[in-house]
Short mmCIF file of C-alpha atoms in Angstrom, two decimals:
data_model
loop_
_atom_site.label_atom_id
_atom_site.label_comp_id
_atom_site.label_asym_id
_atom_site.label_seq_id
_atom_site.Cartn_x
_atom_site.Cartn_y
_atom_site.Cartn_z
CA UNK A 9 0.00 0.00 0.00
CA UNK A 10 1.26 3.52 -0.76
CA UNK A 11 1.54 5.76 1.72
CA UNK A 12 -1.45 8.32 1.97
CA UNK A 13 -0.93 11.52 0.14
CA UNK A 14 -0.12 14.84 1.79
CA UNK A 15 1.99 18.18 2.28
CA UNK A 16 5.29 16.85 2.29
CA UNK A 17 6.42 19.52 5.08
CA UNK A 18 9.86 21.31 4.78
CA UNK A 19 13.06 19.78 4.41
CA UNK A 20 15.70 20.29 7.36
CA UNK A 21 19.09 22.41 7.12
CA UNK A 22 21.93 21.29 7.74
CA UNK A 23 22.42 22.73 11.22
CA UNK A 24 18.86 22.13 12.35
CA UNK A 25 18.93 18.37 10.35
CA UNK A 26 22.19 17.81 13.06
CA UNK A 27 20.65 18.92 15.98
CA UNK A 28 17.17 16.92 14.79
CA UNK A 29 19.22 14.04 14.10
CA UNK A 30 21.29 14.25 17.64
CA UNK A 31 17.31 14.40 19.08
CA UNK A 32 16.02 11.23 17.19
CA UNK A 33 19.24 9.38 17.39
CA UNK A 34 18.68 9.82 21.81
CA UNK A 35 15.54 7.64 21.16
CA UNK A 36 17.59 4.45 20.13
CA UNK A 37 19.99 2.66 22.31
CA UNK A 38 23.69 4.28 22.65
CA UNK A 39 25.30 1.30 21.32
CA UNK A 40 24.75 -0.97 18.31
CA UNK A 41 24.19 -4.59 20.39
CA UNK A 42 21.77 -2.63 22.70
CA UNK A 43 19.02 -2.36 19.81
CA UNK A 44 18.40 -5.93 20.17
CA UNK A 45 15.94 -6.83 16.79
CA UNK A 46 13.97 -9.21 19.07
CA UNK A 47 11.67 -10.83 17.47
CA UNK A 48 7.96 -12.65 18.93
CA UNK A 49 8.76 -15.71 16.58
CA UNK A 50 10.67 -17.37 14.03
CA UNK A 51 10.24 -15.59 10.35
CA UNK A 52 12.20 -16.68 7.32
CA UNK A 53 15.82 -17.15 7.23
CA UNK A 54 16.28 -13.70 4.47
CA UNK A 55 14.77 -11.50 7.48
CA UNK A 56 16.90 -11.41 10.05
CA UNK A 57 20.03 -10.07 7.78
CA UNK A 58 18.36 -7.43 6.36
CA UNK A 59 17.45 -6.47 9.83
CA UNK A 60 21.48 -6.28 11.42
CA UNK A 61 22.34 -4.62 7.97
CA UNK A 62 20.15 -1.91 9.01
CA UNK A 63 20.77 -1.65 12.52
CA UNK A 64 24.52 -1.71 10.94
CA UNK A 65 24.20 1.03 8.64
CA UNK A 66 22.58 3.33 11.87
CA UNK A 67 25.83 2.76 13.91
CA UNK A 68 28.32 2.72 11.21
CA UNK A 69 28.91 6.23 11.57
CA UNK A 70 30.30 8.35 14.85
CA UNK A 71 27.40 10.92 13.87
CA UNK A 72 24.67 11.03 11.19
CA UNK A 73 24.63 8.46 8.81
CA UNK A 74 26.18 9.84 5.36
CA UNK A 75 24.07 10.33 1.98
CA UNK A 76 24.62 6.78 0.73
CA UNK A 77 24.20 5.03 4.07
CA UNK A 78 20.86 6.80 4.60
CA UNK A 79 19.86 5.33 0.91
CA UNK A 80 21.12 2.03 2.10
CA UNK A 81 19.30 2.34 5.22
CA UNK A 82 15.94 3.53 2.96
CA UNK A 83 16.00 1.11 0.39
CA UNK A 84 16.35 -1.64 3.50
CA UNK A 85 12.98 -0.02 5.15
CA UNK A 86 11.57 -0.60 2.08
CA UNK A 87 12.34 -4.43 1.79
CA UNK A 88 11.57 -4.81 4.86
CA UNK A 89 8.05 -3.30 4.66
CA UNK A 90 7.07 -4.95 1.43
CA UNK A 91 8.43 -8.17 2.58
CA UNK A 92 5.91 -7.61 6.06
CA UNK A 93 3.38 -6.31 4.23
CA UNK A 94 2.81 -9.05 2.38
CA UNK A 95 2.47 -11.77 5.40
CA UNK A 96 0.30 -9.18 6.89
CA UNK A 97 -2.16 -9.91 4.28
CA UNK A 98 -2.02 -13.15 3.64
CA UNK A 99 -5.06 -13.90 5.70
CA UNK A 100 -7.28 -12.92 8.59
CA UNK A 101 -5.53 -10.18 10.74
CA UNK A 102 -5.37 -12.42 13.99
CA UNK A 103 -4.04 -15.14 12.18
CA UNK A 104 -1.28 -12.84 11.76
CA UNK A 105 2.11 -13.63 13.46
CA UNK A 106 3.23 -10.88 15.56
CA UNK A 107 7.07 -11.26 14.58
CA UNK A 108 5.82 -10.04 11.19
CA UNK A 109 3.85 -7.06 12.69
CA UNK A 110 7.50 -6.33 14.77
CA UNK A 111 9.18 -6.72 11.27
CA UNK A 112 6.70 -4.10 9.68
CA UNK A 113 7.43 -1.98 12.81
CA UNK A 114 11.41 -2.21 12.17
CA UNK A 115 11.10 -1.43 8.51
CA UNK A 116 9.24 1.68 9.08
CA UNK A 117 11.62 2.84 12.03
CA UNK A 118 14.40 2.14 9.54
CA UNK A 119 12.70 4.27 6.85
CA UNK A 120 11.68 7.67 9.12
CA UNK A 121 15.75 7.28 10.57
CA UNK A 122 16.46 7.43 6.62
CA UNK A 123 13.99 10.01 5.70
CA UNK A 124 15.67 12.22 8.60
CA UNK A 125 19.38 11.12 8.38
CA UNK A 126 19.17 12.19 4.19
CA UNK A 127 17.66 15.72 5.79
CA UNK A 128 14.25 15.65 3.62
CA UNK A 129 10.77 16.65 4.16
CA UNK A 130 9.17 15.42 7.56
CA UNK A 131 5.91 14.36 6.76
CA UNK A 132 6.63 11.07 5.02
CA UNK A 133 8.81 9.89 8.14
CA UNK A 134 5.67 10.96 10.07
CA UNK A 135 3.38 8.93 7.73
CA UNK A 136 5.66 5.84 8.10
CA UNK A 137 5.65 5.97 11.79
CA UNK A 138 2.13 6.13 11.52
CA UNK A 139 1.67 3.04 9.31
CA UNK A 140 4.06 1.43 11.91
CA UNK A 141 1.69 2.02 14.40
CA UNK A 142 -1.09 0.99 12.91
CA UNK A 143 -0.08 -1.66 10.79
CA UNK A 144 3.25 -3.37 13.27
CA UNK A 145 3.79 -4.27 16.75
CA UNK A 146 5.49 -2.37 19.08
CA UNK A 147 9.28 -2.67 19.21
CA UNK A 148 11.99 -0.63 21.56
CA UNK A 149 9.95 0.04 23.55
CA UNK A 150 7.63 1.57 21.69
CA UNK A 151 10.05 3.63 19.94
CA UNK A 152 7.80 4.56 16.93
CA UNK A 153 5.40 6.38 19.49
CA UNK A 154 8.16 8.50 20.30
CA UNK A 155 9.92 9.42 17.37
CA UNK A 156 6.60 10.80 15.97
CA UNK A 157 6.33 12.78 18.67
CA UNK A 158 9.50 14.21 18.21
CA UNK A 159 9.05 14.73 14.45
CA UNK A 160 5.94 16.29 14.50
CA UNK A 161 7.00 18.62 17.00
CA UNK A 162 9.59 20.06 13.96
CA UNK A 163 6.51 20.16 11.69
CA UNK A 164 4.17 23.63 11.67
CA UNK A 165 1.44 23.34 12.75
CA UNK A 166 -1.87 23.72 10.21
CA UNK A 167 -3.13 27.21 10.38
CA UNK A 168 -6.71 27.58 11.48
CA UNK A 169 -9.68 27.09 8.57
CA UNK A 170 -10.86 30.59 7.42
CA UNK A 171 -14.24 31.04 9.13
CA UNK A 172 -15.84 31.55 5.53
CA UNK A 173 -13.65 28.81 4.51
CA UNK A 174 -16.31 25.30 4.02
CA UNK A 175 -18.70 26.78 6.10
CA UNK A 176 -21.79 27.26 3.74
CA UNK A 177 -22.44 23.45 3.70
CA UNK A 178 -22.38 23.66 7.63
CA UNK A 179 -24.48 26.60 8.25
CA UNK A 180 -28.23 25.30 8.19
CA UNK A 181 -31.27 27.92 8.66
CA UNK A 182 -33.84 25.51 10.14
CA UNK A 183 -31.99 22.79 12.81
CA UNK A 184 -31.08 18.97 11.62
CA UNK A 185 -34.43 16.75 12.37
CA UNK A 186 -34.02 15.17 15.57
CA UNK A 187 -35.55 12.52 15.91
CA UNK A 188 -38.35 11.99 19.07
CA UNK A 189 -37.71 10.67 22.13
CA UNK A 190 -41.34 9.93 23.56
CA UNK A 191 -40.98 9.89 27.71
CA UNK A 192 -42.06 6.13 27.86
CA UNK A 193 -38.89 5.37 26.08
CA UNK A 194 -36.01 7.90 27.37
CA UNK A 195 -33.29 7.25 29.00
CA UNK A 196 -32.89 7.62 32.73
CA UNK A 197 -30.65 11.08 33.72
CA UNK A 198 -28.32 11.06 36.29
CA UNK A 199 -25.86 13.85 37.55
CA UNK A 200 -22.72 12.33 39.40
CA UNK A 201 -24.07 9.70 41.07
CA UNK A 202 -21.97 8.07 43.60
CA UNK A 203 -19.89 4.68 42.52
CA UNK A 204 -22.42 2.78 45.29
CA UNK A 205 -25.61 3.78 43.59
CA UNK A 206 -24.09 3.43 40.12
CA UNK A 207 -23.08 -0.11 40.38
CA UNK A 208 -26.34 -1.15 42.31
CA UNK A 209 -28.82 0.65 40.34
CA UNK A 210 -27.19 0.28 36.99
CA UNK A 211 -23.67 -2.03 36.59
CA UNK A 212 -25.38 -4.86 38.91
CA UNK A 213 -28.56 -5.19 36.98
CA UNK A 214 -27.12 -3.68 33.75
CA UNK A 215 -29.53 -1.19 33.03
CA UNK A 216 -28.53 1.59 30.56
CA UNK A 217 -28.51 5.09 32.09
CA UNK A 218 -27.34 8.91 30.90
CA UNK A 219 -24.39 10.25 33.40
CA UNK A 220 -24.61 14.11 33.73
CA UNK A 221 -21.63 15.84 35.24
CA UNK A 222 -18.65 13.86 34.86
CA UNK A 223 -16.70 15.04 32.33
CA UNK A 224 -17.38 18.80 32.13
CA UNK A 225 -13.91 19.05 33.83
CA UNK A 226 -11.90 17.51 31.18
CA UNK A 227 -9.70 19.47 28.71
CA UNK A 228 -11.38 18.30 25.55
CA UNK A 229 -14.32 20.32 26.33
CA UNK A 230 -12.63 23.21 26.26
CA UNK A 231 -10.25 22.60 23.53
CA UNK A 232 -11.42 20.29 21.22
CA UNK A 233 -13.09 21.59 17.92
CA UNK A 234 -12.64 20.67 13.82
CA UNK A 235 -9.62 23.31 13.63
CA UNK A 236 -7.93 22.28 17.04
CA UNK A 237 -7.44 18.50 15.16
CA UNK A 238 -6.36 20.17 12.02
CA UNK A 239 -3.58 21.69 14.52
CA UNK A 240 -2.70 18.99 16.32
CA UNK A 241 -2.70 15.95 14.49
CA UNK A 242 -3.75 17.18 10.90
CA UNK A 243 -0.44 15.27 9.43
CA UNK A 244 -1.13 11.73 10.99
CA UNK A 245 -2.37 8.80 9.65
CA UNK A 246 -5.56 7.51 10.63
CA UNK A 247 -8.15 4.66 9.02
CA UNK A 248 -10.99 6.00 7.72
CA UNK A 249 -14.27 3.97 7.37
CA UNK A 250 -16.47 5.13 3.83
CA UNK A 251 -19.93 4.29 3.54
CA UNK A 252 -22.76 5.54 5.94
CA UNK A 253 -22.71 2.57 7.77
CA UNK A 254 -20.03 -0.68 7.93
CA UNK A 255 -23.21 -3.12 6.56
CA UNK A 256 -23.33 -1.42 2.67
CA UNK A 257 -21.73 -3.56 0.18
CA UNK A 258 -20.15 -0.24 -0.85
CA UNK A 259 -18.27 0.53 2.38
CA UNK A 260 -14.86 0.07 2.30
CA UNK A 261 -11.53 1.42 4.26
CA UNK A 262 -8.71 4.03 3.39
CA UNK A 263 -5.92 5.16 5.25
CA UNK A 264 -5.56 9.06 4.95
CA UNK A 265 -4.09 12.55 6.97
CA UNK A 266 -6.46 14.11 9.59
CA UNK A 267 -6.09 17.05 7.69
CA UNK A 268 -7.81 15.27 4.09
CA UNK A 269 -10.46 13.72 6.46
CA UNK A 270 -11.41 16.91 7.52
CA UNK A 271 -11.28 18.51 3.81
CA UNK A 272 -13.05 15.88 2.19
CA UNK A 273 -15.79 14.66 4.47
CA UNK A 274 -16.27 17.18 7.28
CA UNK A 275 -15.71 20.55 5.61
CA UNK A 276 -16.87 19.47 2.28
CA UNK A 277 -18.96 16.53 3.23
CA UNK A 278 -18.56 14.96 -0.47
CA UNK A 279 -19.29 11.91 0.93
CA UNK A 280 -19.69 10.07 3.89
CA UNK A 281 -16.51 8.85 6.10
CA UNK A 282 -16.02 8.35 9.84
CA UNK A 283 -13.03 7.90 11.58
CA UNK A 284 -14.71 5.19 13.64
CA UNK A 285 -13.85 2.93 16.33
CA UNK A 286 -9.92 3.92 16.28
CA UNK A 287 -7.75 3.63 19.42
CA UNK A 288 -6.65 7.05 18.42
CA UNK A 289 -5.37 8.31 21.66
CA UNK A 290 -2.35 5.78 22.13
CA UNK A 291 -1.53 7.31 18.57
CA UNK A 292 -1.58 10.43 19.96
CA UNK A 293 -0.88 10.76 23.25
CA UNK A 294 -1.19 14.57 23.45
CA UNK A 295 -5.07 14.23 23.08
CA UNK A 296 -5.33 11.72 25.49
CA UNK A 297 -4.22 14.07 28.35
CA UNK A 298 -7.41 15.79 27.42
CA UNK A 299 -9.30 13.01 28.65
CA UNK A 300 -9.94 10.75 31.34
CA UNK A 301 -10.77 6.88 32.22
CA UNK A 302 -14.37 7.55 33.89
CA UNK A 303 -13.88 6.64 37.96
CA UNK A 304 -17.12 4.04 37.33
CA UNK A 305 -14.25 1.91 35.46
CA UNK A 306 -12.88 1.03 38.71
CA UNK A 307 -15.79 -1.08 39.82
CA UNK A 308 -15.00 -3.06 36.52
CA UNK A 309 -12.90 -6.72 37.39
CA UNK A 310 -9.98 -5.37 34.46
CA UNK A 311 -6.74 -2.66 35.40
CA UNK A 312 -6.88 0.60 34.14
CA UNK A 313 -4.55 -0.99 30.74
CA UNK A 314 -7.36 -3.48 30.08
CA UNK A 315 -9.94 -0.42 29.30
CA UNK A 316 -10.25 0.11 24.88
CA UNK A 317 -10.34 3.75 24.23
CA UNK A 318 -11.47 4.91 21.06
CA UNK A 319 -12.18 8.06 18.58
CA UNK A 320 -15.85 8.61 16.73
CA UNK A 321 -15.42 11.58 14.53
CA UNK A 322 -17.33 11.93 11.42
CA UNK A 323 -20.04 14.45 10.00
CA UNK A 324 -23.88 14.57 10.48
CA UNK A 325 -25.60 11.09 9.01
CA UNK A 326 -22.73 8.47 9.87
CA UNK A 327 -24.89 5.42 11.20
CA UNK A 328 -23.39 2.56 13.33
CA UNK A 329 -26.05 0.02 12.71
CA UNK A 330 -27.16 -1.61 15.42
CA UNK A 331 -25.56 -4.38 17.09
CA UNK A 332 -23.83 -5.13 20.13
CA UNK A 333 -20.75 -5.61 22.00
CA UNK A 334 -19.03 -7.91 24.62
CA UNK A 335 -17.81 -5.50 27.15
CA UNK A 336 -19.35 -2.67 29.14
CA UNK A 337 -18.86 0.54 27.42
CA UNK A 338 -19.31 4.35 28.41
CA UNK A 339 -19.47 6.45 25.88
CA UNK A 340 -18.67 10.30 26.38
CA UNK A 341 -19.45 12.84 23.74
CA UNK A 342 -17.76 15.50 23.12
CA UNK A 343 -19.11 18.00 20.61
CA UNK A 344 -22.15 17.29 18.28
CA UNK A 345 -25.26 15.50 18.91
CA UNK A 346 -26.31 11.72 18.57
CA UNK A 347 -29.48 9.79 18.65
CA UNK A 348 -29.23 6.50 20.35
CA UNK A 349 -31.24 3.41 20.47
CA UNK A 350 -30.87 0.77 23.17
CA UNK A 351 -32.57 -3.05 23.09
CA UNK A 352 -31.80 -5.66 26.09
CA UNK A 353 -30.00 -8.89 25.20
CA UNK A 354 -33.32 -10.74 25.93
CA UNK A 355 -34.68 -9.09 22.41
CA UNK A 356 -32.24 -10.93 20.30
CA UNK A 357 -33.95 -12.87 18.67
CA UNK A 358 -36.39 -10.20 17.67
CA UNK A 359 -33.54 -8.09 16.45
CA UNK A 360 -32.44 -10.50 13.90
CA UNK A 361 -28.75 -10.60 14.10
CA UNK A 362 -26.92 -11.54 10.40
CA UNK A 363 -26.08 -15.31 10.53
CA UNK A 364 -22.76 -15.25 9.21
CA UNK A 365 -19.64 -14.93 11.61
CA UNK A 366 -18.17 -12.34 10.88
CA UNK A 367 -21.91 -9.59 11.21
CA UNK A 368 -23.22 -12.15 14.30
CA UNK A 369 -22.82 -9.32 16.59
CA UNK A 370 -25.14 -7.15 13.94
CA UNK A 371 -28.86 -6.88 13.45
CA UNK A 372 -29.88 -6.63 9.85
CA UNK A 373 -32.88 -4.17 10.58
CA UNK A 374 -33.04 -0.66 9.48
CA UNK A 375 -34.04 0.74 13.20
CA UNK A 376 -35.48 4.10 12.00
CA UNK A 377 -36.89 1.97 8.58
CA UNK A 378 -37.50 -1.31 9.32
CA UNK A 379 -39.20 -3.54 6.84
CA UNK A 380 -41.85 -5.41 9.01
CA UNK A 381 -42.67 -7.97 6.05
CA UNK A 382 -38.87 -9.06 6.40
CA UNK A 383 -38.57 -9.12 10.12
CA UNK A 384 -42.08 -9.15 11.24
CA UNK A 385 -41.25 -9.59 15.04
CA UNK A 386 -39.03 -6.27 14.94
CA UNK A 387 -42.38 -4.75 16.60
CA UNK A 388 -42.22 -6.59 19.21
CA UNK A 389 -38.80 -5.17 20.49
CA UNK A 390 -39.00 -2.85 23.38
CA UNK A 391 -36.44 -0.20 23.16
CA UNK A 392 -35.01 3.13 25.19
CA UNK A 393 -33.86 6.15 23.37
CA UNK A 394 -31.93 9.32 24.03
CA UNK A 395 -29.78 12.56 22.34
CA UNK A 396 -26.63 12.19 23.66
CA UNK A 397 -25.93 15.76 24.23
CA UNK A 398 -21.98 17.35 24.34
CA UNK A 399 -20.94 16.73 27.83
CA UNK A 400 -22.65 13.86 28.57
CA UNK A 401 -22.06 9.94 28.63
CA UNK A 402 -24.29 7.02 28.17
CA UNK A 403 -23.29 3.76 29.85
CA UNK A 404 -24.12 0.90 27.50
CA UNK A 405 -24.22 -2.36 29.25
CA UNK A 406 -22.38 -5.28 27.66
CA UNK A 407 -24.52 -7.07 24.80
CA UNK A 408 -27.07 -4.35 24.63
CA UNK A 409 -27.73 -3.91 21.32
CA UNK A 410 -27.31 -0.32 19.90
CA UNK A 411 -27.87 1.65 17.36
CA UNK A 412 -26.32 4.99 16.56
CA UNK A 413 -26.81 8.47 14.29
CA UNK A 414 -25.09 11.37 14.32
CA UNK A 415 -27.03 14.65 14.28
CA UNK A 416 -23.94 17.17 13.64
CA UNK A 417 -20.51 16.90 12.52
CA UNK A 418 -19.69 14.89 16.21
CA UNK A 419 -16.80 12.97 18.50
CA UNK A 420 -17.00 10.83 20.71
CA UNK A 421 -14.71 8.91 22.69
CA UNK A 422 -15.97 5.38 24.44
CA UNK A 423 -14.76 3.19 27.02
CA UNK A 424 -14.98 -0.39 26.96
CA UNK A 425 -14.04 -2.14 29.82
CA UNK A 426 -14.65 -5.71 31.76
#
């Protein structure tokens, strides 16, 4: 796969390459037998060569690597990636041998040292630490994780979006529809209840409930908007989901910048893409301080490293069909609105889940258009609704079914926990 297209960012100096290179080189080990290439697993006998000849070329030099050992180094991350890549999709992705992932990991490690030892542009280093991230394992400590951080911190940062600048398609005279929530079916509201009467009134008997209170104190309320991610991470690499919802035969995945997400789907809203379901803040780490692990987590059998955090971002109409999942899950919105729909587990088998493997988790009703010829005991389904409102978060018990539409352009960040 190519890497994702994008400002290339400017090159370094000499002087300023130096001192960047004296910065990233403090990341790796100080001598050549401390970066260890430890591997998870055997891989083929061609691998683990090209792997010291790498780590060779790095220490081969007192100080930054010359021009032809950072092309040697370059056209070695390259090898190495291809040669990954391609056991990476050979098959399912947890049939996938993790020494492969950590051989993905090294290749793009070796490519960003190259891209900054040769002094060029930034952002492709950036992207390739990225696709390490996403794509490997971790390796040195997760090494990639820091060297991103350290790169990015050399790149400007996007200017802010012109206030006329995409917003015609945005500005509405007469509000989205919003969908009713009759009283007989909303969601309870609570404000800050105490970890006691949450876990006996809700987490014991797993009933669904709207927390009010709990997160106004977190950064991301403050800071968070569509230019502050254009700021921040506008040059990283993220998976983007197209398609309104993941059931279309049409939907499909692409990896892309923050910054062309934003361009083509929130500002411009050509289509539909969401940046769903993405453990974005171990990507990032600098928006994850702008967050926190919701104390009810504690009453949860799991440590704090067990709890999945991930990013919803996406315009007005993305759809997460409903279905359900196996762990408890808060999830805590953060601008935008979203109209929810909650079943129990004891509706199942009114809810018609798909019967293959893969969508068994997945009803195939269309909640807010359901054919009743096809799935005549949909009606029988009692359900609870809500708008999830900025500021508040809605704890989903484990296997409730849910459904999910955004109102506005939206994030939100969810919990799942044991």
């Amino acid at each position: 796969m190519a890497a994702p297209s994008g400002a290339e960012g400017p090159a370094a100096g000499p002087a300023a390459g130096g001192a960047l290179w004296a910065e990233v080189r403090a990341l790796l080990p100080g001598a050549e037998e401390g970066l260890t290439l430890a591997l998870s697993g055997e891989v083929e006998d061609c691998v683990p060569p090209l792997l010291r000849r790498a780590r060779g070329l790095l220490y081969g030099a007192a100080g930054r690597p010359c021009e032809a050992a950072a092309a040697a180094l370059r056209r070695l991350g390259d090898v190495l990636r291809d040669y990954a890549w391609e056991k990476l999709n050979a098959g399912p992705w947890r049939e996938v041998r993790k020494a492969w992932r950590q051989v993905y990991a090294y290749g793009c490690l070796f490519g960003a040292l190259a891209e900054v030892a040769a002094g060029r542009p930034l952002a492709p280093a950036v992207r390739l630490c990225d696709m390490g991230l996403l794509m490997g394992a971790s390796v040195l400590d997760n090494v990639l994780a820091r060297l991103v951080r350290v790169l990015q911190a050399h790149l400007p940062r996007a200017k802010r979006r012109a206030a006329a600048e995409g917003s015609a398609k945005r500005v509405r005279i007469d509000p989205p529809p919003v969908p009713a929530v009759q009283p007989e079916d909303a969601l309870p509201h609570l404000h800050c209840p105490s970890l006691e009467h949450f876990r006996d009134n809700y987490l014991i008997p797993q009933k669904p409930v709207v927390l009010e209170g709990i997160m106004d104190h977190w950064p991301c309320m403050k800071k968070w908007s569509v230019d502050y991610f254009c700021q921040v991470a506008g040059c990283r690499t993220v998976p983007v989901e197209l398609g309104s919802r993941y059931t279309d035969e049409e939907w499909s995945q692409k990896l892309m910048t923050v910054s062309n997400f934003i361009n083509q789907y929130i500002v411009n809203e050509n289509s539909v893409g969401y940046l769903a379901q993405h453990q974005l803040f171990d990507q990032i780490p600098e928006l994850k301080e702008d967050i926190s692990i919701p104390d009810y987590c504690c009453l949860g059998e799991g440590e704090e490293d067990d709890i999945t955090v991930n990013a919803w971002f996406g315009p007005e109409g993305t759809i997460s069909p409903l279905h359900q999942d196996p762990q408890q899950n808060f999830l805590a919105q953060v601008f935008g609105r979203k109209y929810i729909r909650l079943y129990s587990p004891e509706d199942s088998e009114n809810l018609y889940p798909h019967e293959s493997q893969i969508l068994h988790n997945t009803s195939q009703v269309d909640v807010e258009d359901p054919d009743l010829v096809k799935f005549p005991n949909f009606r029988k389904a009692a359900f609870q609704s809500c708008i999830l409102m900025p500021g508040q978060v809605l704890f989903i018990p484990v296997k409730h079914w849910h459904y999910v539409r955004s109102l506005d352009i939206s994030f939100s960040v969810s919990f799942w926990w044991s």
